[in-house]
Coordinates of C-alpha atoms in Angstrom, one line a residue:
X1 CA 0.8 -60.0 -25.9
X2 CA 0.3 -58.3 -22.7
X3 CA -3.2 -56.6 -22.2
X4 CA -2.6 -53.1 -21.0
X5 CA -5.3 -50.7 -22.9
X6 CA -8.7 -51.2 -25.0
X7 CA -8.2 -52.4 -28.3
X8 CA -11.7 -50.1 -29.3
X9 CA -12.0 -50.5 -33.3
X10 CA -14.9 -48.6 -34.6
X11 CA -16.2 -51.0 -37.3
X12 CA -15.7 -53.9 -34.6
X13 CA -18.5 -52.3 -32.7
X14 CA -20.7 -51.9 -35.7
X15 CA -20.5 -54.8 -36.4
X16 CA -20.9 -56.5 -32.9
X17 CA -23.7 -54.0 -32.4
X18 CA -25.6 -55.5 -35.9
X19 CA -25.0 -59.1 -34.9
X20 CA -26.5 -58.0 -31.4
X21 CA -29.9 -56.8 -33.3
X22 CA -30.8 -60.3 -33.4
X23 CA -31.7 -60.1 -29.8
X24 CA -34.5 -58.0 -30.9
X25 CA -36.0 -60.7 -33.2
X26 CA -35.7 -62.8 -30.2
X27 CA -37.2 -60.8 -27.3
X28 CA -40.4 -59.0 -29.4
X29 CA -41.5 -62.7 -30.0
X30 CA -40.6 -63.6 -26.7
X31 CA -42.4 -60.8 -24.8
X32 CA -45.6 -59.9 -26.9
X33 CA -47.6 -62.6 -25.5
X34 CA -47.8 -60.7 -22.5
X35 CA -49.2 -57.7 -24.1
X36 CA -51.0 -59.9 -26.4
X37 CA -53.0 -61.5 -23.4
X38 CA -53.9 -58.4 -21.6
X39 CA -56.3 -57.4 -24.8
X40 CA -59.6 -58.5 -24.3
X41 CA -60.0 -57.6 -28.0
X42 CA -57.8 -61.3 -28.2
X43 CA -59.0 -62.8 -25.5
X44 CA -62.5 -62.9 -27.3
X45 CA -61.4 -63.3 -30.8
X46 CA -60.1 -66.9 -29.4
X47 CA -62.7 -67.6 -27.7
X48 CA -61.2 -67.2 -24.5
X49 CA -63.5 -64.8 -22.9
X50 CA -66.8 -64.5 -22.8
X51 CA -68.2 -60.7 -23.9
X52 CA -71.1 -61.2 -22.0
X53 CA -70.4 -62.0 -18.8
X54 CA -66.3 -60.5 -19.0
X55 CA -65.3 -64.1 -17.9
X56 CA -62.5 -66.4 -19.2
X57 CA -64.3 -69.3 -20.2
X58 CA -63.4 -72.8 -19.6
X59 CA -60.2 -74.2 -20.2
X60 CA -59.6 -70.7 -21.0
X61 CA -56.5 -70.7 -18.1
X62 CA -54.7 -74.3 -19.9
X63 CA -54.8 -72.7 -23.3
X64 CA -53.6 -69.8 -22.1
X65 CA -50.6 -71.7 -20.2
X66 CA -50.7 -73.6 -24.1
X67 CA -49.7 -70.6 -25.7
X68 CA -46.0 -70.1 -23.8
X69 CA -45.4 -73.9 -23.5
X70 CA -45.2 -74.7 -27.0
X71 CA -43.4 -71.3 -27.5
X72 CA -40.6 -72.9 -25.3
X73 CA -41.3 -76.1 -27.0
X74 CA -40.3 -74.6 -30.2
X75 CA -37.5 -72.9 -28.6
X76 CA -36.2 -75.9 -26.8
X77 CA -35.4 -78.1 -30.3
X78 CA -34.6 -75.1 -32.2
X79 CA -31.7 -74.3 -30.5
X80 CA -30.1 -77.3 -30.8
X81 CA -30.7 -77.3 -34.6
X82 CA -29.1 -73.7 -34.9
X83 CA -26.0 -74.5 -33.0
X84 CA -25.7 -77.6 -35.5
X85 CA -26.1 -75.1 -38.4
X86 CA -24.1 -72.7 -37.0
X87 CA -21.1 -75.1 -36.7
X88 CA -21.7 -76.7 -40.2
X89 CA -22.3 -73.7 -42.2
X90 CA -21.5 -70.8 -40.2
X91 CA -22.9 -68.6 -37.8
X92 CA -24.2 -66.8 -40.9
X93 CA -26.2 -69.7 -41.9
X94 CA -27.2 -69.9 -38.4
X95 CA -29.0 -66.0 -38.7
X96 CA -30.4 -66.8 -42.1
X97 CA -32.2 -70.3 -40.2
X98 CA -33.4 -68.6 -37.6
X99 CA -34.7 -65.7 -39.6
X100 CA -36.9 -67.6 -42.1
X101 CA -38.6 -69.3 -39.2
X102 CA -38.9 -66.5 -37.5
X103 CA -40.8 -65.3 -40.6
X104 CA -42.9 -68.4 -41.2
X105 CA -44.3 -68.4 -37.5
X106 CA -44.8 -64.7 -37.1
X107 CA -46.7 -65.1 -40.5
X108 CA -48.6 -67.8 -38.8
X109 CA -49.3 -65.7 -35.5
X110 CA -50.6 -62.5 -37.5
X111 CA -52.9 -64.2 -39.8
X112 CA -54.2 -67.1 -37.0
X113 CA -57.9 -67.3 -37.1
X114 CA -58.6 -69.6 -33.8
X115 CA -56.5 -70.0 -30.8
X116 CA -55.3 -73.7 -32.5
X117 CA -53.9 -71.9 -35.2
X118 CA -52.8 -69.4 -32.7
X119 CA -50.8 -72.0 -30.6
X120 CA -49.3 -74.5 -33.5
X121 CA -47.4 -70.8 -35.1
X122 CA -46.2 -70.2 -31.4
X123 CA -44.2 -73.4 -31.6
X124 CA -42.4 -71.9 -35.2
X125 CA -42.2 -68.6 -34.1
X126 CA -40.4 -69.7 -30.5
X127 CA -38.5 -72.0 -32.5
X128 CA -37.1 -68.9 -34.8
X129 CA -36.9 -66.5 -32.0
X130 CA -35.1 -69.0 -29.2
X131 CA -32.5 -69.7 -32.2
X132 CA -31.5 -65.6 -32.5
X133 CA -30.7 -66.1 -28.7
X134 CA -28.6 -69.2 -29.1
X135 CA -26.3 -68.1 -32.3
X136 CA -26.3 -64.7 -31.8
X137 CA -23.9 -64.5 -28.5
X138 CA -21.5 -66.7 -30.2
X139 CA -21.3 -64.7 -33.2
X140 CA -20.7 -61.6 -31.2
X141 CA -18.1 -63.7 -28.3
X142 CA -15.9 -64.6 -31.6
X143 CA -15.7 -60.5 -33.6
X144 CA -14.9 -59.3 -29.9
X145 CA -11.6 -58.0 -28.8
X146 CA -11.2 -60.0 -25.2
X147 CA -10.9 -56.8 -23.0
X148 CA -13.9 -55.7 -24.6
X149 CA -16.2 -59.0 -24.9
X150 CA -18.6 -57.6 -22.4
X151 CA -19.4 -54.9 -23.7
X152 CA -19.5 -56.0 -26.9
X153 CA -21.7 -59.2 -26.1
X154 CA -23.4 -56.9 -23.8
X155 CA -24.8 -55.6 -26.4
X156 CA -26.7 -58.6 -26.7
X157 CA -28.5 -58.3 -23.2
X158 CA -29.3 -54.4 -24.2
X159 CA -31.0 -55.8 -27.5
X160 CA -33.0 -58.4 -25.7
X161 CA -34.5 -55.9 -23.4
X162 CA -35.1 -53.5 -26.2
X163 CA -37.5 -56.2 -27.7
X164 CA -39.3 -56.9 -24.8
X165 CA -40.1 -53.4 -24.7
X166 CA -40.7 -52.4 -28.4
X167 CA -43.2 -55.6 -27.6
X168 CA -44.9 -53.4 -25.0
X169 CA -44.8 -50.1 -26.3
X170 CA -46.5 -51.5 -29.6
X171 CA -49.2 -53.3 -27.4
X172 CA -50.1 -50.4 -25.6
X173 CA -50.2 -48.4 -28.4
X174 CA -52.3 -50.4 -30.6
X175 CA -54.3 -50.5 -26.9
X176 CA -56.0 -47.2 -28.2
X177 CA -56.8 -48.3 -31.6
X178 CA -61.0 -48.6 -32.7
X179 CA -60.5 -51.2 -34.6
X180 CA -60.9 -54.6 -32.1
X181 CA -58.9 -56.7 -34.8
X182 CA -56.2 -54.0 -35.1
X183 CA -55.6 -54.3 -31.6
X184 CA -54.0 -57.6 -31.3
X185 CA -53.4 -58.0 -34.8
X186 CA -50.7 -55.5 -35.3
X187 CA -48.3 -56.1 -33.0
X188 CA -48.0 -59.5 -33.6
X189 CA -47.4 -58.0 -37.4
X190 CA -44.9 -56.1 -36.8
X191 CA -42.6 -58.9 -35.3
X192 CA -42.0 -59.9 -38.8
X193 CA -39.9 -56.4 -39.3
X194 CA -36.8 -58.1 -36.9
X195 CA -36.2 -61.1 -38.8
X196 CA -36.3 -59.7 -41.8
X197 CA -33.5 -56.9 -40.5
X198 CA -31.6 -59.5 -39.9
X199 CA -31.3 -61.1 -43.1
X200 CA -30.2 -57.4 -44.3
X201 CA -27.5 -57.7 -41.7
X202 CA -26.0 -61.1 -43.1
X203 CA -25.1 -59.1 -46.3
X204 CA -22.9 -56.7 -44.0
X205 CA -21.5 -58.5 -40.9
X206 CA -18.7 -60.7 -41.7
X207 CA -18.2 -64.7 -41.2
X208 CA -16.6 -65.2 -37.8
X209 CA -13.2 -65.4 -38.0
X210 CA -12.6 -68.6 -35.6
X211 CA -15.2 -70.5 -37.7
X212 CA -13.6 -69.7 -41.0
X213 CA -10.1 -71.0 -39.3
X214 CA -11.6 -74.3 -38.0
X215 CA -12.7 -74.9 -41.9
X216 CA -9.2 -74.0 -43.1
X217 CA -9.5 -70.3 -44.8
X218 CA -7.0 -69.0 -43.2
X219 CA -6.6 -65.9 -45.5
X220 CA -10.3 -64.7 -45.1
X221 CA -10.1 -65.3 -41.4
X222 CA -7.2 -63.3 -41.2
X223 CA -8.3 -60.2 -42.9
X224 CA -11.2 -59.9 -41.0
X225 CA -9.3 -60.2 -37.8
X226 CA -7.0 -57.2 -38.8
X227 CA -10.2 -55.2 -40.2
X228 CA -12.0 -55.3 -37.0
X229 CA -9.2 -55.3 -34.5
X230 CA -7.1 -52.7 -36.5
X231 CA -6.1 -49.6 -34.1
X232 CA -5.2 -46.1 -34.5
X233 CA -2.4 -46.2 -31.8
X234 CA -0.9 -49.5 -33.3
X235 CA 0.1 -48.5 -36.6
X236 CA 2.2 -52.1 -36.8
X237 CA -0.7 -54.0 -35.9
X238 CA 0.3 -55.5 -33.1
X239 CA -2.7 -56.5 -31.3
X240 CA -4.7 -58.0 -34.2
X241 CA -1.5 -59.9 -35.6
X242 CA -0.7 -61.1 -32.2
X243 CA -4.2 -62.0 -31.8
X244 CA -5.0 -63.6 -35.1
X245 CA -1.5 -66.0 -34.7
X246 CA -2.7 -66.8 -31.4
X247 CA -6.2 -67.6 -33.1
X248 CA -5.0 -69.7 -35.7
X249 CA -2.6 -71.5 -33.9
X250 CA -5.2 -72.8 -31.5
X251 CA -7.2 -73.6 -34.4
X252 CA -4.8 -76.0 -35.6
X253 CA -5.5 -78.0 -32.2
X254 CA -8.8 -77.4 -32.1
X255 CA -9.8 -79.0 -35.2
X256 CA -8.1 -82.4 -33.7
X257 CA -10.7 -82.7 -31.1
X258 CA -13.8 -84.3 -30.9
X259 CA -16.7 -81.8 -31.8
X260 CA -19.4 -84.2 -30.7
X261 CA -22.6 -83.8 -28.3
X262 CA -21.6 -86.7 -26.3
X263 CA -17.8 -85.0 -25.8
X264 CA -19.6 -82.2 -23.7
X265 CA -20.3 -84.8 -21.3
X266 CA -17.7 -87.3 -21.7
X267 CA -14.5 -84.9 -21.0
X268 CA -14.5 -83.8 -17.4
X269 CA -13.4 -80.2 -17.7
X270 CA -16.1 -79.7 -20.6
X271 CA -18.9 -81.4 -18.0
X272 CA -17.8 -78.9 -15.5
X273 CA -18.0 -75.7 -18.1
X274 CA -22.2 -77.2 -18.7
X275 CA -22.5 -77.6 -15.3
X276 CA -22.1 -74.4 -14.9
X277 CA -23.4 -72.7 -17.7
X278 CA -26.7 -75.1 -17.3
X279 CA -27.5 -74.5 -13.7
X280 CA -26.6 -70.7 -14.0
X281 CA -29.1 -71.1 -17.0
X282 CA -31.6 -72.5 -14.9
X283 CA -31.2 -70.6 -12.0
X284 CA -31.4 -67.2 -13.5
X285 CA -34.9 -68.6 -15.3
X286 CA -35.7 -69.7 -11.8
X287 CA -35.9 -66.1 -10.9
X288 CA -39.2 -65.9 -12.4
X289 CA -38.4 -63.4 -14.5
X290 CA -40.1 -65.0 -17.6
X291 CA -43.4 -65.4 -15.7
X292 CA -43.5 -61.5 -14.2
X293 CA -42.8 -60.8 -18.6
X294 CA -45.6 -62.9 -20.0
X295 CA -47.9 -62.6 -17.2
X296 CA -47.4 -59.2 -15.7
X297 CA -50.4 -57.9 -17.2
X298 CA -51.7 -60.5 -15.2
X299 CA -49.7 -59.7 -12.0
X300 CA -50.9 -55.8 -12.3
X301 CA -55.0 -57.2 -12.5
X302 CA -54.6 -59.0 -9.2
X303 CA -53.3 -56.0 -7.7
X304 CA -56.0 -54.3 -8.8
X305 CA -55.3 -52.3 -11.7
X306 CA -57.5 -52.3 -15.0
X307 CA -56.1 -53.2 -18.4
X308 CA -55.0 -49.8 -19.3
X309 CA -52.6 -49.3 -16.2
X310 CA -51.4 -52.6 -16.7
X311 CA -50.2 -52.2 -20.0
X312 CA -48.9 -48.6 -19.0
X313 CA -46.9 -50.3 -16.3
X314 CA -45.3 -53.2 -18.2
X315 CA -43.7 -50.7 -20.4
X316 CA -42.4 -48.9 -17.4
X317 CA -41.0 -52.2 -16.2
X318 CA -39.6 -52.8 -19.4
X319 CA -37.8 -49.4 -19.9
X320 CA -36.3 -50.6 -16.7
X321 CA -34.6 -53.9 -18.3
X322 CA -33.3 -51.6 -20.9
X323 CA -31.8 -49.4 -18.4
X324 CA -30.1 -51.7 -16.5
X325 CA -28.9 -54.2 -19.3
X326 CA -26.9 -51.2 -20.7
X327 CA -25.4 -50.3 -17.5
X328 CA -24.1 -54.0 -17.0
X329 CA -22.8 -53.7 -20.1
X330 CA -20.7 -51.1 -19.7
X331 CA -19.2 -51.8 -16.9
X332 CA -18.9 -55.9 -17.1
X333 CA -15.2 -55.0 -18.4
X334 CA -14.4 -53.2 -15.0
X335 CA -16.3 -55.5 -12.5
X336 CA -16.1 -58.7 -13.8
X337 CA -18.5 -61.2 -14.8
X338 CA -19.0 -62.9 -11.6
X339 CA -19.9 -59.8 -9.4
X340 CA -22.4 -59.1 -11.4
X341 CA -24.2 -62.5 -11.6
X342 CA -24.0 -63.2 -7.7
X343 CA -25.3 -59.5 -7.2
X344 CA -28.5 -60.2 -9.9
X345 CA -29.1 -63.7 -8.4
X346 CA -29.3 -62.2 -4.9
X347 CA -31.0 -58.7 -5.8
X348 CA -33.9 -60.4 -7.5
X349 CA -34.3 -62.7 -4.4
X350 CA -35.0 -60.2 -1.7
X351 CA -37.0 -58.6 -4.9
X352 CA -39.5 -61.7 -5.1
X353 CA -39.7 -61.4 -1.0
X354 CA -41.4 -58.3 -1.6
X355 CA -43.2 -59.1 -4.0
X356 CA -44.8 -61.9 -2.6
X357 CA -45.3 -59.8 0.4
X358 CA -47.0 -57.1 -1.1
X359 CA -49.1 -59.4 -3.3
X360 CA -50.5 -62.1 -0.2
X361 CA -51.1 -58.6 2.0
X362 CA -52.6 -56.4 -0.2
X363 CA -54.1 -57.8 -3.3
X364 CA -55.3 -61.4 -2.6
X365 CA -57.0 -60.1 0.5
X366 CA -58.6 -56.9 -1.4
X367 CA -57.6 -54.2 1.3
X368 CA -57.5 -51.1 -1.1
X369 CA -54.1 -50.5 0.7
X370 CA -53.1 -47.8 -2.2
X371 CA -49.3 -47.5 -0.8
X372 CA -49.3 -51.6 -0.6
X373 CA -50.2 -52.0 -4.3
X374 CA -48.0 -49.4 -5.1
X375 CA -45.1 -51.4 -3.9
X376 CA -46.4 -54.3 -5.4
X377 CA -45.4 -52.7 -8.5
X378 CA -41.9 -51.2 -7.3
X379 CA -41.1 -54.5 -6.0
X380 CA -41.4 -55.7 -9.5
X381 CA -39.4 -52.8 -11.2
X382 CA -36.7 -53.7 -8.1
X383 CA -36.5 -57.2 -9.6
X384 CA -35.9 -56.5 -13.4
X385 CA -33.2 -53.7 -12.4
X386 CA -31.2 -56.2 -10.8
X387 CA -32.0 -59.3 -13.5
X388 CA -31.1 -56.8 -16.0
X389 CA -27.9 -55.8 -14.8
X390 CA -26.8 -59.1 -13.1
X391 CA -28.4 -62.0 -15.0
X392 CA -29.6 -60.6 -18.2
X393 CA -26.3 -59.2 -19.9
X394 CA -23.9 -60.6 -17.9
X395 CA -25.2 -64.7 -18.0
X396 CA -25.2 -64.3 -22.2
X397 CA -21.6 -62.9 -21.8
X398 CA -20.7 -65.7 -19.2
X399 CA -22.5 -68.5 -21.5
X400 CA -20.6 -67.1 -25.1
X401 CA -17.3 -67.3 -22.9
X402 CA -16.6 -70.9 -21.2
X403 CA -16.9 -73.2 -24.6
X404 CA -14.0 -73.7 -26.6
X405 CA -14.3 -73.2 -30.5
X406 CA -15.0 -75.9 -32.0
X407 CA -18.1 -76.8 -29.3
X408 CA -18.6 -73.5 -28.8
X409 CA -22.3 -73.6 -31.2
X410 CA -23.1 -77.0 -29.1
X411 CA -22.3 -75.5 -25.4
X412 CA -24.6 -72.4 -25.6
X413 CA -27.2 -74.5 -27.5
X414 CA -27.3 -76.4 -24.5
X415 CA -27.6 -73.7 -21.7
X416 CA -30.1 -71.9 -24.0
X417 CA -32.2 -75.1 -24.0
X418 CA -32.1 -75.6 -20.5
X419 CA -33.6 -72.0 -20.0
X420 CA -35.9 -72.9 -22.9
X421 CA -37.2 -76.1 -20.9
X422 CA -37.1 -74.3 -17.6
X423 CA -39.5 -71.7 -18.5
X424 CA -41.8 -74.4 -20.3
X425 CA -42.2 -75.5 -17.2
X426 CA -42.6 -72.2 -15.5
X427 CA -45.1 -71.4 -17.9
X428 CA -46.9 -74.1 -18.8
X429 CA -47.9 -74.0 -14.7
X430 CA -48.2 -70.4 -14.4
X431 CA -51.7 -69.4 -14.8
X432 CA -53.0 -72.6 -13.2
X433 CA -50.5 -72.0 -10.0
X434 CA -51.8 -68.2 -9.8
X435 CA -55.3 -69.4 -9.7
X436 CA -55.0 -72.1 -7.5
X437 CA -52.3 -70.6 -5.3
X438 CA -52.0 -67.6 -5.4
X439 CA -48.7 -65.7 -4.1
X440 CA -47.4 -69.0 -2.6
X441 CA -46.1 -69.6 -6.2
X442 CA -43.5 -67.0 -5.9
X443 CA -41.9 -69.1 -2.9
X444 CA -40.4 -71.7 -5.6
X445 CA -38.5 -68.6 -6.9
X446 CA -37.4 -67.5 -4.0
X447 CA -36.0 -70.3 -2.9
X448 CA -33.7 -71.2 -5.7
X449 CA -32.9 -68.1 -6.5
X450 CA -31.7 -67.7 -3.1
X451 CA -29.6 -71.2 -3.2
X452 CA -28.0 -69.9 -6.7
X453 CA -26.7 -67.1 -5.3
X454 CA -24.9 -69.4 -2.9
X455 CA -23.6 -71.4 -6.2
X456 CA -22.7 -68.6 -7.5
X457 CA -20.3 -67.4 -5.0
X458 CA -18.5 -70.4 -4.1
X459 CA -18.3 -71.9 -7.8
X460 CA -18.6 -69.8 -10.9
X461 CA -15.1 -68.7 -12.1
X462 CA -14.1 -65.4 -13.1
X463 CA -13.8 -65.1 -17.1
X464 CA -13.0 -61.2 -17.4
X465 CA -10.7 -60.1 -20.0
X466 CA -9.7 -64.1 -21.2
X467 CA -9.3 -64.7 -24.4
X468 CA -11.1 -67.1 -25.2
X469 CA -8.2 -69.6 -26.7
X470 CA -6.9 -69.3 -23.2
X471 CA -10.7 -70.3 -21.0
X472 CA -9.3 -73.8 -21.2
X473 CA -6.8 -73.1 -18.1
X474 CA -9.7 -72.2 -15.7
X475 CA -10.8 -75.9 -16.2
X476 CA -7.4 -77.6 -16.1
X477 CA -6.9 -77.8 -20.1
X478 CA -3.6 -76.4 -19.8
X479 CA -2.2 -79.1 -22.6
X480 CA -5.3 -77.8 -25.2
X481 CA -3.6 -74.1 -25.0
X482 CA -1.2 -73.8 -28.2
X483 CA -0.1 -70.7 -27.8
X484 CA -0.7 -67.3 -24.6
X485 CA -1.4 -63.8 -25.8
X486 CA 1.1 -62.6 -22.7
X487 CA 3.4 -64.7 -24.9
X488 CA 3.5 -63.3 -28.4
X489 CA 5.1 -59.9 -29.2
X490 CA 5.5 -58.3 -32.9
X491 CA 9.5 -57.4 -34.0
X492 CA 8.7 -54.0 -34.8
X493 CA 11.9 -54.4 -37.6
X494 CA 11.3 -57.6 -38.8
X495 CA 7.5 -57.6 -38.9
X496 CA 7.7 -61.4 -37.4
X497 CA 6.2 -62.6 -34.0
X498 CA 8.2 -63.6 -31.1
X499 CA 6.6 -66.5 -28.5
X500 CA 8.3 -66.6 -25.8
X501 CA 8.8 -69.5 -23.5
X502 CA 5.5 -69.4 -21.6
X503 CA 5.8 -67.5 -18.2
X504 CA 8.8 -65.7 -19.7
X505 CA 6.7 -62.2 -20.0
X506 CA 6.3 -62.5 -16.3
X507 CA 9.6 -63.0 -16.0
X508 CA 10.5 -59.8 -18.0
X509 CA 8.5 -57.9 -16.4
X510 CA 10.3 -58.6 -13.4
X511 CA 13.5 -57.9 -15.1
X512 CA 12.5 -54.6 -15.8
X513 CA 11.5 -54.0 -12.3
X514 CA 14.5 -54.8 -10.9
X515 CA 16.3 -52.6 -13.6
X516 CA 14.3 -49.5 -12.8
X517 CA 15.0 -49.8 -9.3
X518 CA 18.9 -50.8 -9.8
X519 CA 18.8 -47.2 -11.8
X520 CA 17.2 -45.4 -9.1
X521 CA 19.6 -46.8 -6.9
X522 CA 22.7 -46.1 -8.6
X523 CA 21.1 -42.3 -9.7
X524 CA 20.7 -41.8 -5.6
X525 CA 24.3 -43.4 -4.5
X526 CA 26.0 -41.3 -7.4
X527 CA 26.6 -44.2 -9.7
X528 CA 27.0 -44.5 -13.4
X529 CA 23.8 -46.0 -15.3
X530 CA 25.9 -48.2 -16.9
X531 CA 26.7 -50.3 -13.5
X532 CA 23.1 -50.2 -12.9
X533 CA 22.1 -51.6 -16.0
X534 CA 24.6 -54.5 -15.4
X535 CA 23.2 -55.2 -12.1
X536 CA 19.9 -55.3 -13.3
X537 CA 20.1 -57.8 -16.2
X538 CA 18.4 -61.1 -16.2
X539 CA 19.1 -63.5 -19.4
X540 CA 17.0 -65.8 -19.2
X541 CA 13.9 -63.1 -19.4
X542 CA 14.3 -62.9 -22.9
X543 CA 14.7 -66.4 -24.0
X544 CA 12.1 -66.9 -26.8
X545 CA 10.8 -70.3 -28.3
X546 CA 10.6 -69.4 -32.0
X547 CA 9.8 -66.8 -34.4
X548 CA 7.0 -66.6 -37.0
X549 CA 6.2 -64.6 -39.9
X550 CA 2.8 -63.1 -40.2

């Protein structure tokens, strides 16, 4: 069925939007380590700094580093065991996983009592958090109408953002409390509220609709299809009967092939969809993005700002994120995906130059340059306006798109991992590469991020408005296609669908060209419309393969 308007149902978006609130369990987690090691209410509680003397004491900068790695750690095996849920038992099961270790690490975190405690809860808690990020885009990729999928995925990049900065507004917040414990304490408390939303949400959002047809429950799949994608101004139900047939048809193939790990490698044109969606995965955490999260705080101190101000302006930078993830978002459906990713790989690139700039010139060398340090900090906001908007929302959309179903689960495990591993490593070396080398970390950034932009223009494809039955034919898979939306049509009399001979839509439209014009032709030479009709009349544009009832 030919895409020529937004199929915009309501409910759909509710729904998407509620599945997208897992993003939030995901990125407060995530991000309130960063806020979490700016108080030196925590820093002493741990045994990390010393009251006396206001210095971190020793080893102080490896358990630091200890307290992302295993977070990633956790997040790194985690993922893969939610996409196996999520394929087993449904992307349900998948939320209800993730949430109950969310809740057992966060538990962990608030109540921790040394900074050994502190780090073994970090592993559950990134475990919990990483798997939201994993299952969720998935989830939302499959409720989606595909002229709307960025948006509606979007929504995951908007909630992500939204995490990291309820994560900061809560740390500085709690900043101003008397009570030392209270501090550090709360915060890390109140993570427990996002998990726990989200098993509310399983009692509302429905099983996705592909996953119910690769397990045979055809009936449930389809009512769900026609309750989300119903429209006002398709009182037939044309679009989510074309849709769902076109859904269940390629479910029928899908659940021939193998849905093994090993076939993500083994199959050329699935190697190519991880190559890309792993090295985009690794070059947008390559940004540093992750790094200027968890250790701004950090970033503000060297350029000289005290721990109030730093707080103050991690918020700001957040609020940016949030900003910008909605506005690639809604307008992902217009650009495309690959504008948008090529732009944020490239915008945070000349971003890092600045920063780096700003940072050797002006706070590693002490000048009191006000405007310097100043710029120090724009350079950063720069850099998460165009992560947000270019990386952020548009790489989850671009990830949730390129699998097809029945791997779907296993192929954004696997880009989520390799971010998860990436930023272990990122992390792990962070505070030791800051101390030891100051702004000369921020070249490695730089220089990938400026190489992926390269990769990004000459090789990612162009997924915009696909459904996602028909992402196989950007990789060759033309033969795993059963059926093309452009194909299908509704008999408004008969309440049956109509496939059409592929590439006969095409064809019709032509047809249809040519009669218009033969009209306007005849109308301007004084013929009859009959005689133009006649001239205009192709056959073969309306040959049809078969009819089906729905």
């Amino acid at each position: 069925m030919a895409q020529t308007k937004r199929h915009f149902n309501a409910w759909n978006f509710f729904i998407c939007w509620l599945v997208s609130l897992g993003q939030i369990a995901f990125g407060y987690p995530a991000s309130i380590i960063g806020v979490t090691l700016a108080q030196p209410s925590f820093l002493i509680a741990m045994g990390l700094l010393d009251p006396t003397t206001g210095a971190l004491t020793k080893n102080a900068d490896q358990l630091i580093g200890a307290t992302s790695g295993v977070f990633q750690a956790g997040a790194f095996i985690n993922v893969f065991i939610a996409g196996w849920i999520s394929d087993r038992w449904g992307r349900k099961a998948g939320f209800l996983w993730c949430s109950l270790l969310s809740l057992f690490g966060g538990a962990l975190l608030c109540g921790s009592r040394n900074i050994a405690m502190f780090i073994v809860a970090r592993f559950f808690a990134g475990g919990g958090s990483w798997g939201f990020l994993s299952v969720t885009p998935a989830y939302s990729a499959e409720l989606a109408p595909p002229d709307l999928r960025g948006l509606m995925v979007g929504l995951n990049g908007i909630n992500i953002a939204l995490g990291y900065g309820l994560a900061s507004y809560m740390g500085l917040a709690f900043f101003y409390s008397d009570n030392a414990v209270a501090q550090w304490r709360s915060p890390l408390g109140i993570a427990l509220i996002w998990p726990f939303m989200m098993l509310l949400v399983c009692f509302i959002a429905p099983e996705s609709p592909r996953y119910l047809l690769m397990k045979g429950r055809v009936e449930e799949a389809k009512a769900i299809t026609l309750k989300l994608h119903r429209i006002k101004s398709d009182p037939d139900d044309e679009f989510a009967l074309s849709e769902f047939y076109q859904m269940s048809k390629q479910a029928e193939i899908d659940r021939t092939l193998d849905p093994g790990w090993l076939e993500l490698f083994r199959r050329p044109s699935y190697r190519k969809r991880c190559l890309f969606a792993m090295s985009f995965a690794f070059i947008g955490q390559s940004t540093g993005v992750l790094v200027l999260n968890n250790y701004g705080p950090t970033i503000y101190a060297a350029l000289g700002y005290d721990t109030e101000y730093q707080l103050i302006f991690q918020c700001g930078w957040i609020s940016v994120g949030i900003i910008f993830n909605a506005v690639g978002a809604l307008i992902m459906d217009w650009t495309g995906r690959r504008p948008l990713l090529m732009i944020g790989v490239g915008g945070c690139c000349v971003a890092l130059i600045l920063e780096a700039a700003m940072v050797a010139t002006y706070a590693e060398t002490n000048s009191g340059n006000e405007a310097g340090l100043r710029m120090g900090v724009a350079a950063a906001y720069i850099f998460l306006a165009f992560y947000s908007v270019g990386v952020d929302v548009a790489g989850v959309v671009f990830y949730s798109e390129l699998f097809p179903n029945h791997i779907r689960a296993k192929g954004i495990a696997l880009s989520i991992a390799v971010i998860a591993l990436t930023d272990l490593v990122y992390l792990q070396a962070t505070a030791t590469a800051f101390a030891n080398i100051g702004w000369k970390f921020y070249l490695i950034f730089i220089i990938i991020s400026g190489l992926g932009t390269i990769f990004v223009y000459f090789y990612l494809p162009e997924t915009k408005g696909i459904p996602l039955e028909e992402m196989s034919a950007l990789f060759g898979d033309t033969d795993d296609i059963a059926v093309y939306a452009a194909d299908i049509h509704l008999d408004h009399t008969t309440h049956e669908i109509v496939v059409d001979e592929h590439g006969q839509e095409q064809l019709r439209r032509r047809s249809a060209n040519q009669q218009r014009a033969s009209e306007q032709n005849a109308r301007t030479e004084g013929k009859g419309l009959t005689s133009a009709l006649g001239n205009g009349k192709h056959d073969d544009a309306t040959a049809t393969t078969h009819v089906d009832k729905v």
